[in-house]
XYZ file of C-alpha atoms in Angstrom:
347
model
C -2.923 38.449 7.529
C -3.656 41.774 8.075
C -7.561 42.363 6.209
C -8.034 44.096 3.047
C -11.074 45.863 4.683
C -10.584 49.561 5.511
C -10.553 51.090 9.246
C -13.265 54.119 8.871
C -12.128 56.938 10.275
C -14.098 60.096 11.375
C -12.627 63.481 11.680
C -14.769 65.859 14.055
C -13.858 69.958 13.861
C -15.515 72.777 15.143
C -14.294 75.828 16.631
C -13.043 76.214 19.929
C -16.065 75.554 22.287
C -18.494 74.212 20.248
C -19.301 71.019 21.420
C -16.717 68.360 19.880
C -15.610 66.542 23.314
C -19.461 66.191 24.324
C -19.902 64.816 21.019
C -17.235 61.933 21.249
C -18.122 61.323 24.792
C -21.967 60.414 23.316
C -20.938 58.534 20.935
C -18.397 56.059 23.085
C -21.577 56.497 25.349
C -23.698 54.929 22.925
C -21.191 52.585 20.485
C -23.239 49.550 21.321
C -20.178 47.390 21.183
C -18.268 48.934 18.529
C -14.450 49.333 19.489
C -13.570 52.895 18.784
C -10.367 54.409 18.856
C -9.841 57.987 20.093
C -7.759 60.489 18.990
C -7.459 63.795 20.478
C -5.592 67.245 19.674
C -5.653 70.478 21.739
C -3.864 73.590 21.224
C -3.038 74.874 24.825
C -0.594 72.968 27.209
C -2.970 71.069 28.966
C -4.630 67.677 28.393
C -8.189 68.856 29.572
C -10.245 67.474 26.712
C -8.384 63.970 27.235
C -8.762 63.887 31.130
C -12.778 64.817 30.740
C -13.159 61.950 28.382
C -11.141 59.615 30.231
C -12.940 60.319 33.316
C -16.285 59.834 32.369
C -16.750 56.131 33.136
C -17.977 55.186 29.919
C -16.312 51.441 28.468
C -14.075 52.711 25.880
C -13.094 55.809 27.658
C -10.007 54.331 29.718
C -7.028 56.596 29.230
C -5.189 53.821 27.446
C -8.141 54.043 24.817
C -7.056 57.791 24.298
C -4.205 58.624 22.487
C -3.800 62.480 22.697
C -1.101 64.786 20.243
C -0.782 68.294 21.968
C 0.625 71.738 21.584
C -0.405 72.197 17.630
C -2.708 70.717 15.373
C -2.771 67.499 13.849
C -2.552 68.949 10.884
C 0.611 70.957 11.451
C 2.552 68.122 13.052
C 1.417 64.603 10.657
C 4.934 63.837 9.656
C 6.053 63.545 13.292
C 3.104 62.571 15.002
C -0.219 62.028 13.186
C 1.529 58.650 11.213
C 3.239 56.644 13.786
C -0.547 57.604 15.723
C -1.983 55.784 12.947
C 0.595 53.272 12.413
C 0.112 51.955 15.485
C -3.789 51.780 15.853
C -4.078 49.616 12.592
C -1.305 47.430 13.064
C -2.505 46.439 16.664
C -3.606 42.513 16.861
C -7.273 43.825 17.505
C -7.501 46.975 15.283
C -10.517 49.320 16.109
C -13.691 48.725 14.387
C -13.627 52.810 14.146
C -11.388 55.714 14.616
C -12.442 58.847 15.603
C -10.253 62.308 15.771
C -11.644 65.612 17.780
C -9.138 68.163 16.225
C -8.072 71.031 18.077
C -10.396 74.025 17.600
C -8.193 75.638 15.833
C -7.251 73.157 13.307
C -7.690 73.222 9.360
C -8.767 69.755 8.572
C -8.292 69.585 4.606
C -4.482 68.741 5.729
C -5.719 66.341 8.175
C -7.802 64.244 5.565
C -4.903 64.853 3.162
C -2.670 63.116 5.303
C -4.861 60.136 4.628
C -3.665 59.745 1.244
C 0.135 58.889 2.996
C 1.181 55.461 1.312
C 1.462 54.076 4.690
C -2.171 54.216 5.849
C -4.194 54.754 2.589
C -4.696 51.433 1.955
C -5.607 50.796 5.585
C -7.940 53.904 6.467
C -10.294 55.842 4.876
C -12.220 59.286 6.264
C -15.729 58.127 6.717
C -16.482 61.662 7.076
C -15.832 65.131 8.503
C -18.334 66.355 11.485
C -17.877 70.148 11.793
C -19.657 71.554 15.246
C -20.586 74.896 15.023
C -21.849 76.795 18.509
C -25.373 77.972 17.484
C -25.818 80.434 19.977
C -22.284 82.034 18.857
C -22.983 81.820 15.186
C -26.361 83.524 15.868
C -24.102 86.598 17.266
C -22.073 86.417 14.388
C -19.218 85.945 16.354
C -17.431 84.146 13.183
C -17.253 87.178 11.671
C -16.386 90.964 11.265
C -18.553 93.685 10.733
C -17.870 94.309 6.663
C -17.759 97.879 6.780
C -15.786 97.986 9.546
C -13.550 95.438 8.305
C -12.427 97.549 5.210
C -12.237 100.576 7.362
C -9.692 98.988 8.889
C -7.762 97.728 5.889
C -8.129 101.044 4.119
C -6.096 101.983 7.285
C -3.915 99.710 8.340
C -1.766 96.990 5.805
C -0.664 94.648 8.626
C -5.214 94.093 8.054
C -5.269 92.916 4.237
C -6.040 89.690 5.216
C -8.859 87.567 6.218
C -9.902 87.386 9.155
C -8.552 84.167 10.807
C -11.194 83.144 13.213
C -13.559 83.192 10.225
C -11.057 81.078 7.973
C -10.688 78.571 10.411
C -14.494 78.622 10.360
C -15.271 78.731 6.894
C -12.533 75.875 6.171
C -13.999 73.672 9.029
C -17.903 73.833 7.322
C -16.282 74.017 3.798
C -14.420 70.301 4.706
C -17.525 68.804 6.112
C -19.710 66.424 5.590
C -22.310 67.457 8.164
C -22.722 70.354 10.233
C -24.181 69.982 13.843
C -25.494 73.125 15.079
C -25.040 72.187 18.793
C -26.403 74.002 21.827
C -29.506 75.006 19.348
C -31.618 74.408 22.510
C -30.425 78.149 24.002
C -31.833 80.401 20.630
C -35.212 80.521 20.280
C -36.566 79.099 17.461
C -36.554 82.190 14.810
C -33.270 82.457 15.633
C -32.520 78.726 14.625
C -34.341 79.214 11.772
C -31.672 82.271 10.775
C -28.455 80.468 11.605
C -29.710 77.230 9.670
C -30.724 79.123 6.509
C -27.144 80.734 6.768
C -25.038 77.856 7.064
C -27.031 75.949 5.327
C -26.120 78.950 2.211
C -22.202 78.318 3.289
C -21.738 74.842 3.117
C -21.253 72.643 0.622
C -24.163 71.506 -1.937
C -25.844 68.038 -0.626
C -23.980 68.932 3.154
C -26.778 68.185 5.983
C -26.993 70.582 8.579
C -28.281 69.355 12.161
C -29.231 71.286 15.217
C -28.575 69.229 18.066
C -28.226 69.808 21.954
C -25.257 68.367 23.643
C -24.138 66.656 21.643
C -26.860 64.058 20.774
C -26.523 62.437 17.553
C -27.216 58.792 16.485
C -23.917 57.130 16.004
C -25.755 55.226 13.259
C -25.988 58.520 11.463
C -22.641 59.929 12.100
C -20.231 57.069 11.775
C -20.782 55.040 8.823
C -21.150 57.785 6.140
C -19.125 56.169 3.537
C -17.721 59.292 2.321
C -14.119 58.377 1.643
C -12.565 62.245 1.671
C -9.699 61.662 0.957
C -10.614 60.999 -2.752
C -12.620 64.294 -2.471
C -10.180 66.820 -1.498
C -10.877 69.146 -4.912
C -14.666 69.831 -3.493
C -13.551 70.625 -0.629
C -11.809 74.476 -0.891
C -9.493 75.825 1.836
C -8.456 79.528 2.212
C -5.170 77.908 2.639
C -5.035 76.041 -0.651
C -1.583 77.917 -2.129
C -0.077 77.559 1.328
C 3.040 75.252 1.989
C 1.788 75.050 5.849
C 0.002 77.126 8.064
C 1.038 78.039 11.903
C -1.299 79.355 14.691
C 0.496 82.645 15.197
C -3.189 84.494 14.933
C -3.770 82.515 18.408
C -1.609 82.045 21.890
C -2.692 80.477 24.704
C -0.923 80.083 28.379
C -2.150 78.928 31.732
C -3.169 80.301 35.364
C -2.171 78.725 38.462
C -4.230 79.616 41.268
C -4.209 77.424 44.313
C -6.813 76.289 46.214
C -10.109 77.639 45.198
C -12.526 78.593 47.920
C -14.863 81.037 46.860
C -15.898 79.668 43.232
C -18.713 81.936 42.558
C -16.034 84.562 42.969
C -13.931 83.271 40.867
C -16.423 82.513 38.058
C -17.405 86.681 38.741
C -13.797 86.873 37.690
C -13.907 84.539 34.828
C -16.472 86.749 33.349
C -14.744 90.346 33.945
C -11.866 89.111 32.429
C -13.614 87.458 29.216
C -15.149 90.797 28.880
C -12.433 92.946 29.462
C -10.405 90.721 27.375
C -10.033 89.197 23.698
C -9.796 85.426 25.366
C -12.038 82.822 23.222
C -11.525 80.309 25.481
C -11.389 79.006 29.349
C -10.732 75.424 30.126
C -9.183 73.524 33.109
C -9.482 72.104 36.919
C -9.541 73.581 39.749
C -9.288 72.293 43.711
C -11.846 72.865 45.694
C -10.298 72.415 49.828
C -12.330 69.711 51.695
C -14.141 68.534 48.640
C -13.143 64.889 47.192
C -13.981 66.071 44.003
C -11.993 67.688 41.191
C -14.013 71.099 39.943
C -13.934 71.700 36.072
C -14.242 74.711 34.300
C -14.972 75.824 30.951
C -15.969 79.002 29.310
C -16.282 80.139 25.569
C -17.171 83.686 24.426
C -19.345 84.754 27.531
C -20.569 81.508 28.568
C -19.068 79.594 31.140
C -19.887 76.212 32.566
C -18.530 74.196 36.015
C -19.176 71.719 37.911
C -17.242 68.514 39.520
C -16.739 65.890 37.154
C -14.693 62.908 39.219
C -12.675 62.401 42.108
C -9.495 62.968 42.603
C -6.998 59.963 42.456
C -5.165 58.195 45.217
C -1.594 60.547 44.817
C -3.248 63.144 42.204
C -1.520 66.321 42.405
C -4.709 68.651 43.353
C -3.542 71.744 41.879
C -5.844 74.610 40.261
C -5.071 75.298 36.550
C -7.050 76.865 34.008
C -5.680 77.385 30.017
C -6.466 80.577 28.452
C -6.985 80.690 24.935
C -7.043 83.962 22.733
C -6.279 85.694 19.680
C -2.472 86.542 19.563
C -1.286 89.643 22.204
C -3.237 88.373 25.032
C -2.473 90.750 27.986
C -1.453 87.873 30.048
C -0.184 90.050 33.135
C -3.756 91.860 33.535
C -5.978 88.647 32.409
C -3.684 86.845 35.128
C -4.391 89.015 38.384
C -8.280 89.594 36.547
C -8.822 85.960 37.294
C -6.451 85.928 40.437
C -8.259 88.734 42.243
C -5.212 91.068 42.366
C -6.089 93.196 39.983
C -5.863 97.134 40.939
């Protein structure tokens, strides 16, 4: 007999590079015996987040316990992918104690929350809470909002721009659907700057939603898991830019990958990546690098001007040691120029 107890699900949303995967990893490291199922969704054509989690060596992060829905947001593919995924999880002989869904950085969370009202899963799963992860330094720099005066000038001169900035729409929808907002990387800005960001975001979220500064996604799982929000029953209090649209797509964004071959000069690659990010409208770069003579894979992650890279795990026996980076940005990326810059072949 199936249990009448609903399995709680936590939706973790947030913009590209905010630290969602780091937060999930922290939750897994501190699960305290709780069986957590991970559902990971990415925008782009590399399963980078899945690989990062599967390589972490934390019990529960093994590849068989991670279900990835690549190429498109969960909210765009609920009929074809999300519903069967959830049914497969809840119908297991030993179902999980909790389900954590890490959405794409470009996902709108409300359509996903709506999907929990589907008859096939409504009686079995509840949205325990929606957690939005923000990049505190980026918010401090105003990276999610255009200059209002400049936007108005553009609107008046170009009818095609007579709509909200797509980045700000995504950002706003994410925090307005949240039951808790984490200001991640708070240690990278000074105290006055953090106070300003905290005040700004607190004024933007729904009444009663807590905004909490965090460092490297370190948040007590007892706070994040067990909110009891039942968000699927509270949709009217979670406004969205897309309330009147039948669906949404990601024509505002695009991604492509760059194959580099073996890389011997990591510092040179890092310099070229910084240049490419500065010269082009790149939001995110992530991927893996093969360094000849090194037994370990080199991970590269960049958001805005900040870039992190480190050896994350050993290459597996028989694994294809290739260097490939995914580049994500607003629609209209100059792929040829970006590729040439990253490869070092630009004029």
